[in-house]
Short mmCIF file of C-alpha atoms in Angstrom, two decimals:
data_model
loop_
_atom_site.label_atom_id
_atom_site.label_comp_id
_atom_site.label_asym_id
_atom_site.label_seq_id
_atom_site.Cartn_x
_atom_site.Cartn_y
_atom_site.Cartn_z
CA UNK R 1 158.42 43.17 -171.08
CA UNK R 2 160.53 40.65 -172.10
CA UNK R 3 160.05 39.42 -175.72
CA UNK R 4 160.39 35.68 -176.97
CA UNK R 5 161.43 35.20 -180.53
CA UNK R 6 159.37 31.54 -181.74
CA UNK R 7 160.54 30.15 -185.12
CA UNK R 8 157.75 29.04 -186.23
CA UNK R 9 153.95 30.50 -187.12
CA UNK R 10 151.21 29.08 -184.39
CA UNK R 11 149.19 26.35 -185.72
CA UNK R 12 147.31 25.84 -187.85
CA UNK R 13 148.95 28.15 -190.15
CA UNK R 14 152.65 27.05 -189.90
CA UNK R 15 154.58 28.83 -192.55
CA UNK R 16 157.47 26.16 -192.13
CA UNK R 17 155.30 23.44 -192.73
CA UNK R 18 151.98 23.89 -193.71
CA UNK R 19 150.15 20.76 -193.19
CA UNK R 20 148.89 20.57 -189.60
CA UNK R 21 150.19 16.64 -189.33
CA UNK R 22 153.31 15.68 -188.46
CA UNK R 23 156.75 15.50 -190.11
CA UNK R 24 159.84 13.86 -190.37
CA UNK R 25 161.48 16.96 -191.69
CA UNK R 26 164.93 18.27 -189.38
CA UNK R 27 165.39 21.48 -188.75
CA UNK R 28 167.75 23.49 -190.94
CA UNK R 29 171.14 22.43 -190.94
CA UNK R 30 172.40 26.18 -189.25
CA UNK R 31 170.17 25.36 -186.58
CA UNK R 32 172.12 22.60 -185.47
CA UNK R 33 175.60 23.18 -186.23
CA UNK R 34 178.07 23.19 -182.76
CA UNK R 35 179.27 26.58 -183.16
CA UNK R 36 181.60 28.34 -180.66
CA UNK R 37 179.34 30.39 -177.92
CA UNK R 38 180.80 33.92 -176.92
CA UNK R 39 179.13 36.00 -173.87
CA UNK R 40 177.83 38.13 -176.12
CA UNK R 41 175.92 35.18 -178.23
CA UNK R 42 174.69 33.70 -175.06
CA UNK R 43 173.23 37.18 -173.66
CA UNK R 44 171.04 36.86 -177.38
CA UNK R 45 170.13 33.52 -176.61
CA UNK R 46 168.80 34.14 -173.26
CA UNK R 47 166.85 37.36 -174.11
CA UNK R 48 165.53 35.68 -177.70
CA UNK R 49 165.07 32.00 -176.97
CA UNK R 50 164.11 30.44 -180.01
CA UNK R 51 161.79 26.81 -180.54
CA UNK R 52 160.40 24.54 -183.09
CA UNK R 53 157.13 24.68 -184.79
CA UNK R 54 155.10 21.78 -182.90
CA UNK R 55 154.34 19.81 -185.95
CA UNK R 56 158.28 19.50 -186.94
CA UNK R 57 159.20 18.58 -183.33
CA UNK R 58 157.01 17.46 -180.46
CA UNK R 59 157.80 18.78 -177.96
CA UNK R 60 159.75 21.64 -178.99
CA UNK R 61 162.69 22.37 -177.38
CA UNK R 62 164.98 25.62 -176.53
CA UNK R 63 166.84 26.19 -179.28
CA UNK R 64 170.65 25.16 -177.61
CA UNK R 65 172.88 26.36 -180.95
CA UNK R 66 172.93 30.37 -181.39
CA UNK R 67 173.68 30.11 -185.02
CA UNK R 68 170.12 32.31 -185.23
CA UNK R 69 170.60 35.39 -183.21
CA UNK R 70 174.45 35.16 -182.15
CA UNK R 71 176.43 38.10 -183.38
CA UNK R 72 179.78 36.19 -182.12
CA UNK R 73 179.77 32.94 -184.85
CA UNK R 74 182.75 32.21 -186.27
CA UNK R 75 181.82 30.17 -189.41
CA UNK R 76 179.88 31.20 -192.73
CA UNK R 77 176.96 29.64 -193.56
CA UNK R 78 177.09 28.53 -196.84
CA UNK R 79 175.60 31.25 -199.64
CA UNK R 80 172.61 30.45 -200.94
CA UNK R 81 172.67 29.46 -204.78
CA UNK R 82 172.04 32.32 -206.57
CA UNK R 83 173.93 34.02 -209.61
CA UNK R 84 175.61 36.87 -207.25
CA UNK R 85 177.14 38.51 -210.77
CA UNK R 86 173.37 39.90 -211.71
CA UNK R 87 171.61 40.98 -208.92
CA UNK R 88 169.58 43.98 -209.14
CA UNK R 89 167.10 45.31 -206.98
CA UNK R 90 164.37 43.15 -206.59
CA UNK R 91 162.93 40.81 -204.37
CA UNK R 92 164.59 37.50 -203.79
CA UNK R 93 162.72 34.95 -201.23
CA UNK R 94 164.89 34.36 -198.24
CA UNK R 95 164.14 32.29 -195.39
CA UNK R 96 163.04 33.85 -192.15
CA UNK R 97 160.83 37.19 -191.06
CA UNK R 98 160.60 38.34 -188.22
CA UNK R 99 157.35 40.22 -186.15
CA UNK R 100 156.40 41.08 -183.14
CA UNK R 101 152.90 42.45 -182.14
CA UNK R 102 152.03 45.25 -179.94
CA UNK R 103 148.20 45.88 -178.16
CA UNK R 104 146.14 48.38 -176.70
CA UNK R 105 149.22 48.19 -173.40
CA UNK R 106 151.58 50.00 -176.07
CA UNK R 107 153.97 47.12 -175.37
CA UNK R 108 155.42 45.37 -178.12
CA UNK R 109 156.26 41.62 -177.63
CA UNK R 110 155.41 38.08 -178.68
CA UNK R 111 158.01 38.39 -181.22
CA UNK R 112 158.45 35.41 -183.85
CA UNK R 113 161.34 34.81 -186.17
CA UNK R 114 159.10 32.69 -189.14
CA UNK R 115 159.92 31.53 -192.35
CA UNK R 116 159.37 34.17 -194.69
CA UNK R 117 155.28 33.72 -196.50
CA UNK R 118 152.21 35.68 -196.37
CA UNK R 119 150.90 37.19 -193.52
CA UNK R 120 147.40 37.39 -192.18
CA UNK R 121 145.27 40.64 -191.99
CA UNK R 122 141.91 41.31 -191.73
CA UNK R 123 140.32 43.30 -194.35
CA UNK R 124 139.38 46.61 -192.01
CA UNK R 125 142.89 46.60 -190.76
CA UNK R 126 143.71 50.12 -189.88
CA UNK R 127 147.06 50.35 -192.44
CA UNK R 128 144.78 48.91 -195.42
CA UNK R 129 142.11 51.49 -194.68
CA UNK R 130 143.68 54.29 -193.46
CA UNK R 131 147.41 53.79 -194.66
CA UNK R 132 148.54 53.95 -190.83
CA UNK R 133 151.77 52.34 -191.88
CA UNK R 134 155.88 53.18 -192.45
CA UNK R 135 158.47 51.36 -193.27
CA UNK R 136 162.46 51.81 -193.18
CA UNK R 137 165.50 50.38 -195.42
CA UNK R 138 168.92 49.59 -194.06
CA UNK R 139 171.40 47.25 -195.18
CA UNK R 140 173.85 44.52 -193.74
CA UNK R 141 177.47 43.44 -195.93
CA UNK R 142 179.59 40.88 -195.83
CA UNK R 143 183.30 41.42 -194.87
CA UNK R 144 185.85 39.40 -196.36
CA UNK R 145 186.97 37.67 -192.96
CA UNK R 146 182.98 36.57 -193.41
CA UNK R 147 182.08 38.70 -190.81
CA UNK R 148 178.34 40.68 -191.13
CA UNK R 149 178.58 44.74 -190.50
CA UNK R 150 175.14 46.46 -190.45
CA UNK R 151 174.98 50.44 -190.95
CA UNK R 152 173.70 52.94 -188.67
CA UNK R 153 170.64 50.32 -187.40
CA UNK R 154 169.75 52.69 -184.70
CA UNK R 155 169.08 55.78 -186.65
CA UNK R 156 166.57 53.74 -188.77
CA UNK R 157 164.77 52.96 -185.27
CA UNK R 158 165.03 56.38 -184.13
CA UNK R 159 163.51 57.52 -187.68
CA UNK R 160 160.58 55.29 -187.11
CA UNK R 161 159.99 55.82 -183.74
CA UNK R 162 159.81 59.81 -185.07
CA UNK R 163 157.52 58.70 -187.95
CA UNK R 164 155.50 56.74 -185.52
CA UNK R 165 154.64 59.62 -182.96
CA UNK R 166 153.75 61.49 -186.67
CA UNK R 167 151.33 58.78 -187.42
CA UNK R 168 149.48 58.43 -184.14
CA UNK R 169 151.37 54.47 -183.55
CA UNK R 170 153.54 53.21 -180.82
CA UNK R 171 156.86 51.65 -182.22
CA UNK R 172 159.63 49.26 -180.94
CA UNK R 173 162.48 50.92 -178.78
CA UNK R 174 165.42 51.80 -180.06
CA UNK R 175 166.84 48.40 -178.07
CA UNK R 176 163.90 45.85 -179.94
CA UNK R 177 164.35 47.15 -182.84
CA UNK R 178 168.30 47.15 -183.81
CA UNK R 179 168.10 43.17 -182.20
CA UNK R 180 165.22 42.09 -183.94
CA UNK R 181 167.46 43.75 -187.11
CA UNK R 182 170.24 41.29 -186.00
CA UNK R 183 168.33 38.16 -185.29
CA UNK R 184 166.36 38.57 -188.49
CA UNK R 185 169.65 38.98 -190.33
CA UNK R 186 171.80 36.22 -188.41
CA UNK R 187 169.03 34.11 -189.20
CA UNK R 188 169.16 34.65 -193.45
CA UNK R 189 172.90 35.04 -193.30
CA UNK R 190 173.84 32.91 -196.43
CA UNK R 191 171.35 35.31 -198.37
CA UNK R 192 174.16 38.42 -197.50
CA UNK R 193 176.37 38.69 -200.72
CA UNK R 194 179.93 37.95 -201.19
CA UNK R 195 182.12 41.23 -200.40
CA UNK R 196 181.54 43.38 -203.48
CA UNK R 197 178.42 41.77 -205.00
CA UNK R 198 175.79 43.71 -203.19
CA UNK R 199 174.16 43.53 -199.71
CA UNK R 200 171.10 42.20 -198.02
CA UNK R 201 168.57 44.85 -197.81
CA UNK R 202 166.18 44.76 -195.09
CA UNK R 203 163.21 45.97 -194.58
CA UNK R 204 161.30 46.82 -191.31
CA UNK R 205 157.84 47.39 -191.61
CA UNK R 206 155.38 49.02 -188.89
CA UNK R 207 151.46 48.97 -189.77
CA UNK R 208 148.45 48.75 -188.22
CA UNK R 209 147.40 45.58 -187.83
CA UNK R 210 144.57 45.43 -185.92
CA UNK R 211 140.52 45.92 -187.21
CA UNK R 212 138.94 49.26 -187.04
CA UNK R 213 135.91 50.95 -189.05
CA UNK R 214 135.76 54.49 -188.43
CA UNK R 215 138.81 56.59 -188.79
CA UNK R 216 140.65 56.04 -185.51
CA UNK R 217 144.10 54.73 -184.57
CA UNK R 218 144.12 51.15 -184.92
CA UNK R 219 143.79 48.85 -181.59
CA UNK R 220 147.06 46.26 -182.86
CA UNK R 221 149.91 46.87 -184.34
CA UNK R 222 152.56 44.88 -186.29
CA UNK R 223 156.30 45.25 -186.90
CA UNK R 224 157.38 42.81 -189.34
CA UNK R 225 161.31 43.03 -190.78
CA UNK R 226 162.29 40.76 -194.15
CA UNK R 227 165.07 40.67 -196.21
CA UNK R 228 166.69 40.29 -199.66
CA UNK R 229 170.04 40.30 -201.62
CA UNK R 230 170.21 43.30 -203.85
CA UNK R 231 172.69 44.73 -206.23
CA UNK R 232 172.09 48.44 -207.71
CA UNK R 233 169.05 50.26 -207.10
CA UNK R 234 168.99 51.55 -210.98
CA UNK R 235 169.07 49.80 -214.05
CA UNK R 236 171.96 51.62 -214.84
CA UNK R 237 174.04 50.52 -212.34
CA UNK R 238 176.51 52.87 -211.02
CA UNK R 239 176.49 54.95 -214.44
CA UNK R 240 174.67 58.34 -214.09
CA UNK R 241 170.83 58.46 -214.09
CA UNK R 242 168.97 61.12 -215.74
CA UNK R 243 166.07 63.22 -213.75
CA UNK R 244 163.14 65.42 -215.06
CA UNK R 245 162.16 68.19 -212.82
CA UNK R 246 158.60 68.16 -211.97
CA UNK R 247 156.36 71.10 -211.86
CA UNK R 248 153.29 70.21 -211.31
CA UNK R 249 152.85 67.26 -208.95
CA UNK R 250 154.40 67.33 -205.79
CA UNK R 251 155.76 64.83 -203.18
CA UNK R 252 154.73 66.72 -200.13
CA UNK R 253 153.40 69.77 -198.18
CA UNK R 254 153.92 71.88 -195.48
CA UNK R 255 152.65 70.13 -192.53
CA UNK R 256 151.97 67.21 -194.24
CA UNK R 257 153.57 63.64 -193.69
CA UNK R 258 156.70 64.29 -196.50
CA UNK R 259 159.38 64.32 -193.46
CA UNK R 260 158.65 60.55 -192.05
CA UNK R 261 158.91 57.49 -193.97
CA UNK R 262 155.07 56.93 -193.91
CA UNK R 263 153.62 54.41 -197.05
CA UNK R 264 151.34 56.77 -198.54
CA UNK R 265 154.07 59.30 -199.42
CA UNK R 266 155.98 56.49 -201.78
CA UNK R 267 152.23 55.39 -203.81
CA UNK R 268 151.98 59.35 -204.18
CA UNK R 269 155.00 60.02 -206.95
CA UNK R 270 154.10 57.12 -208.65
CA UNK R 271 152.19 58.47 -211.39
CA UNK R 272 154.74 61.51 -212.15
CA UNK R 273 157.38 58.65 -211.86
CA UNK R 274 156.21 55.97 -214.33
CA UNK R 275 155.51 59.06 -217.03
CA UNK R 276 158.63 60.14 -216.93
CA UNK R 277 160.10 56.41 -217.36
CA UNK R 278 158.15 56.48 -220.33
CA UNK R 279 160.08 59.42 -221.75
CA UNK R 280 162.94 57.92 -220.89
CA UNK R 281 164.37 58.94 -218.12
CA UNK R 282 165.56 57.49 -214.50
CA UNK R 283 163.22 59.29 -211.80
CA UNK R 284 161.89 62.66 -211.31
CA UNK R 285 162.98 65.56 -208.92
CA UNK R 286 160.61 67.55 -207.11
CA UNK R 287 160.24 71.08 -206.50
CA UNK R 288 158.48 72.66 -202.99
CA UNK R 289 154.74 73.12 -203.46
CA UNK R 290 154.24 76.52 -202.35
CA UNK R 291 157.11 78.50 -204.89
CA UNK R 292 157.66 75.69 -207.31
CA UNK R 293 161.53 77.05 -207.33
CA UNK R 294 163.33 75.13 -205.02
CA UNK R 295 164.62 71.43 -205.17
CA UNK R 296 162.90 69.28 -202.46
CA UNK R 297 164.17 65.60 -203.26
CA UNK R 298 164.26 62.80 -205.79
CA UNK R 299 161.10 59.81 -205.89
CA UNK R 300 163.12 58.07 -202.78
CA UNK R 301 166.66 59.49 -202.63
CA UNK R 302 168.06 62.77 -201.21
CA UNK R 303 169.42 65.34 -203.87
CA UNK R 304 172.90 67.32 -203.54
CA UNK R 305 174.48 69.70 -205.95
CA UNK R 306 178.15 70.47 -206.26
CA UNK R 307 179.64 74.16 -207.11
CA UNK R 308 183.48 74.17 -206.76
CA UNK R 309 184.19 73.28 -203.27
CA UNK R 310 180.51 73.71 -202.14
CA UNK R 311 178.07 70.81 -201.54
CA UNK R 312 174.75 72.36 -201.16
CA UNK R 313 171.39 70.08 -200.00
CA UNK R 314 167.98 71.16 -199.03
CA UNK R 315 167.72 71.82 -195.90
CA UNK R 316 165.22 69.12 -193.49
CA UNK R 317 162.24 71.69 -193.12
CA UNK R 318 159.56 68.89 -192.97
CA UNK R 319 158.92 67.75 -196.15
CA UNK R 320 162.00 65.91 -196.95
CA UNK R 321 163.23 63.07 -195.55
CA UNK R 322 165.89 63.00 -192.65
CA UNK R 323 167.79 60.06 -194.93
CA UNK R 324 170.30 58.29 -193.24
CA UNK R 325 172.58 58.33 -196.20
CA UNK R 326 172.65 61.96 -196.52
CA UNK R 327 173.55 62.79 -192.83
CA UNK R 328 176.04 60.38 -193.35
CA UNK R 329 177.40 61.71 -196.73
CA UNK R 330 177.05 65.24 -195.14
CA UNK R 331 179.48 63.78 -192.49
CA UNK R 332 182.03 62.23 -194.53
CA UNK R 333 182.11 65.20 -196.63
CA UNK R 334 183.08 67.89 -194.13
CA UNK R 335 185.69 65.54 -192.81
CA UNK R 336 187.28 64.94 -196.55
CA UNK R 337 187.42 69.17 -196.28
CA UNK R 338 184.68 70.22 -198.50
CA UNK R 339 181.84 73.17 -197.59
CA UNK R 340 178.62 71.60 -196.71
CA UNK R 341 175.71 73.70 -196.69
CA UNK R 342 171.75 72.76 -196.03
CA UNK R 343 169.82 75.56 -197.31
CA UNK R 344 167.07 76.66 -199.44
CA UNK R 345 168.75 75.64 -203.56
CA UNK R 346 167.27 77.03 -205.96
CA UNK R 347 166.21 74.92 -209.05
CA UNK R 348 168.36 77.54 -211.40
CA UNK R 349 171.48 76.69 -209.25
CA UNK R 350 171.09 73.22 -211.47
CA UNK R 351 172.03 75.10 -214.69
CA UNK R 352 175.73 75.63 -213.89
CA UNK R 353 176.39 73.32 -211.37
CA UNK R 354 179.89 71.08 -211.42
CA UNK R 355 178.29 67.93 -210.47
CA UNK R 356 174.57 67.00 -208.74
CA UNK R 357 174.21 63.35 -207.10
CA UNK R 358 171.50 61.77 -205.24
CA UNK R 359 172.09 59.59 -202.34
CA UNK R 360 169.72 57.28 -199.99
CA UNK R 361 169.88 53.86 -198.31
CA UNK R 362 169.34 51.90 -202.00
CA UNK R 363 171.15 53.82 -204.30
CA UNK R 364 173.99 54.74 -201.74
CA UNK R 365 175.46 57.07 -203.99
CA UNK R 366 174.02 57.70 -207.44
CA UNK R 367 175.92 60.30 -209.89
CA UNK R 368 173.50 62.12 -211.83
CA UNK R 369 174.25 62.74 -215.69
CA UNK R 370 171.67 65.26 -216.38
CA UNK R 371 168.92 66.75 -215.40
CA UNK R 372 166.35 68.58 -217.48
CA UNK R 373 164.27 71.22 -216.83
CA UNK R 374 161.51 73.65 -218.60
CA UNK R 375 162.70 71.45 -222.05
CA UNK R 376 166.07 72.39 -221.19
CA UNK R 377 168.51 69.46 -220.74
CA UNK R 378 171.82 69.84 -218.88
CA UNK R 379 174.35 67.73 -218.87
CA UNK R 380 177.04 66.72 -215.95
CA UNK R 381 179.21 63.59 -216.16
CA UNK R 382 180.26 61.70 -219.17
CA UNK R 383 182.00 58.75 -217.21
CA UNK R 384 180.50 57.21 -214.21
CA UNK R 385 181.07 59.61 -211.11
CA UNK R 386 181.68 63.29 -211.02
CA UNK R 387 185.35 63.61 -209.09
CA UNK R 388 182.88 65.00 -205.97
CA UNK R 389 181.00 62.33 -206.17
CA UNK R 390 183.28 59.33 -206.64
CA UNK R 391 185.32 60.31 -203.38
CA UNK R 392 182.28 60.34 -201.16
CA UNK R 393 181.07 57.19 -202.52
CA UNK R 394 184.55 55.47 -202.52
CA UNK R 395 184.75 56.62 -198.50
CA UNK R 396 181.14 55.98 -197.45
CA UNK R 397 180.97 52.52 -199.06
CA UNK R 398 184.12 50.91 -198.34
CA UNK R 399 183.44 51.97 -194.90
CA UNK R 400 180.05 50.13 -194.49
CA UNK R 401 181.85 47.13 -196.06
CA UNK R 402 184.48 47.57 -193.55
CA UNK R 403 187.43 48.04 -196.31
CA UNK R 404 188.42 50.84 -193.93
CA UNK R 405 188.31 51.84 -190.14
CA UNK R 406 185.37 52.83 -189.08
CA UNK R 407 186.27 56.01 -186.86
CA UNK R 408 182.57 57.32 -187.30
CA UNK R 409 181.19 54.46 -185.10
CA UNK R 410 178.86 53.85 -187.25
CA UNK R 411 178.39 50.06 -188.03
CA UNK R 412 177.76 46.77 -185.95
CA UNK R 413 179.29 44.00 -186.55
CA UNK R 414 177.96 40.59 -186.14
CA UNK R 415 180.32 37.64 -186.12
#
């Protein structure tokens, strides 16, 4: 079915403008703008026709500029002001989300791009009662010609369409899902940092919407994507963190949910997380739950550890996440001539290791400085990147800023 993105909620909770009277207020100035109009732009337009909230235009009209959900426009939008210099990872309010609801059909459409504000749910909504709910994380940059570049969008909708069949919920094809990623990011554009100062995160959510009592799957569901700048993922920037092995609680089990990107498997290493904040360190690695011997993965970031020319990773059995970052890292690395290896590692191999790093969508590449384990602390880096490290890092991220051709085929660009 053919979806229709609406910029606007439906009265009479309009998130542009609340009040269910009338305004004077124009819409924003991007919306308006002559722009020049590729093929490409005009095939968006056509499939996503976007109109006006009622109460700031009566009646509303087709949107005519494609300043929204064109990935062919040739002019920036001017950057929102924010200090760019300090930007860490947290969330910023930018100015559209988008969602689009599926039924009992198994059929998502109705889509809306919104301005970004609370959403509605009722209180027995299956993902509030019975955490029926995952999410994803990718990230768009800015190029210096201005240009946008998103990474790998469709393996984050191929991820949640495998999480999905996990969790008993239908999910957008791979087709709804990397264009409602571009029309949601098109549409916050001057929220995308300047080349160098970070990226716009975003953040596609799939829950169950819809009301149910007993323990069943729920008979609506929502996927809702929203966005923010961010900078680095730790406080410590692109210095090393510093892990504690964990040995009692553990992030998943065999069989369980700890291979899809489900909600309830991120509130679950909270606890082990937070105390080991306390005692001052970055984030915890876990260890499998049936030997308590062999690394699994970090809080929300994949784990690899470096031995001469050897890059070892646990292997995906299940309970680790399939992260996009570390097939991608795996990739790069076997074409820069190193040994990569997914296997079993043992959590001795971290005693006399060259290097260990951690990678994922919001860290990228994180160098870890030491780990400790059983009271023992050992220590890898003194500067910011292990030599390993640095190279994969330097490759991987000035190709997603497009620094470098891309002879992966692994971003989209949006102009």
């Amino acid at each position: 079915m053919e979806s229709t993105a609406v910029l606007a909620a439906q009265q009479p909770n309009c998130l542009i403008c609340p009040s269910r009277h009338g305004h004077a207020l124009k819409p924003p100035s991007f919306f308006t703008e002559k722009r020049h109009i590729s093929p490409t732009s005009l095939r968006l337009q056509k499939q996503y026709p976007l109109t006006f909230c009622s109460s700031l235009q009566q009646p509303a009209p087709p949107l005519t500029c494609n300043a929204i959900l064109s990935d062919t426009c040739s002019e920036v939008t001017e950057l929102a002001d924010i200090d760019w210099e300090n930007l860490g990872f947290g969330l910023l309010p930018t100015d559209y989300m988008y969602t689009m609801k599926c039924g009992r059909d198994g059929n998502f459409s109705k889509s809306e791009l919104r301005r970004f504000g609370n959403i509605e749910l009722s209180p027995s909504a299956g993902v509030l009662n019975y955490g029926q709910g995952l999410f994803e994380g990718l990230k768009a940059y800015r190029k210096r010609d201005g240009n946008i570049l998103l990474f790998r969008p469709e393996e984050n909708a191929l991820r949640m369409r495998m999480g999905a069949e996990r969790m008993c919920m239908p999910a957008p094809t791979v087709e709804q899902f990397v264009e409602a990623v571009k029309a949601t990011v098109l549409a916050n554009r001057r929220w995308i940092p300047p080349t160098g100062k970070g990226s716009l995160y975003i953040r596609p959510l799939l829950m169950g919407s819809g009301a149910v009592l007993g323990l069943a799957p729920s008979p609506e569901y929502t996927f809702l994507i929203y966005v923010s700048p961010v900078g680095n993922y730790f406080k410590e920037g692109v210095a090393p963190i510093h892990l504690v092995v964990e040995r009692e609680l553990h992030r998943a089990t065999p069989g369980g949910t700890g291979g899809v990107k489900t909600i309830g498997n991120y509130a679950a290493v909270l606890k082990a997380q937070s105390a080991a904040k306390v005692k001052g360190f970055s984030d915890v690695l876990y260890l499998d739950c049936v030997h308590k011997q062999y690394l699994e993965e970090v809080s929300s970031c994949n784990i690899f550890v470096v031995k001469d020319n050897v890059i070892s990773t646990p292997s995906i059995k299940g309970t680790i996440l399939p992260g996009i970052t570390r097939k991608s890292i795996i990739d790069v690395a076997r074409s820069e001539g190193f040994q990569v290896e997914e296997r079993l590692v043992a959590v001795e191999e971290l005693l006399d290791a060259d290097e260990v790093f951690c990678t994922g969508t919001a860290v990228v590449v994180s160098p870890v400085g030491s780990i400790t384990y059983r009271d023992r602390r050992v220590t890898y880096v003194e500067g910011v990147f292990g030599v390993v490290a640095e190279q994969l890092y330097s490759v991987l991220t000035r190709l997603q800023m497009g620094l470098i051709d891309d002879k992966m085929n692994w971003t989209v660009e949006l102009r």
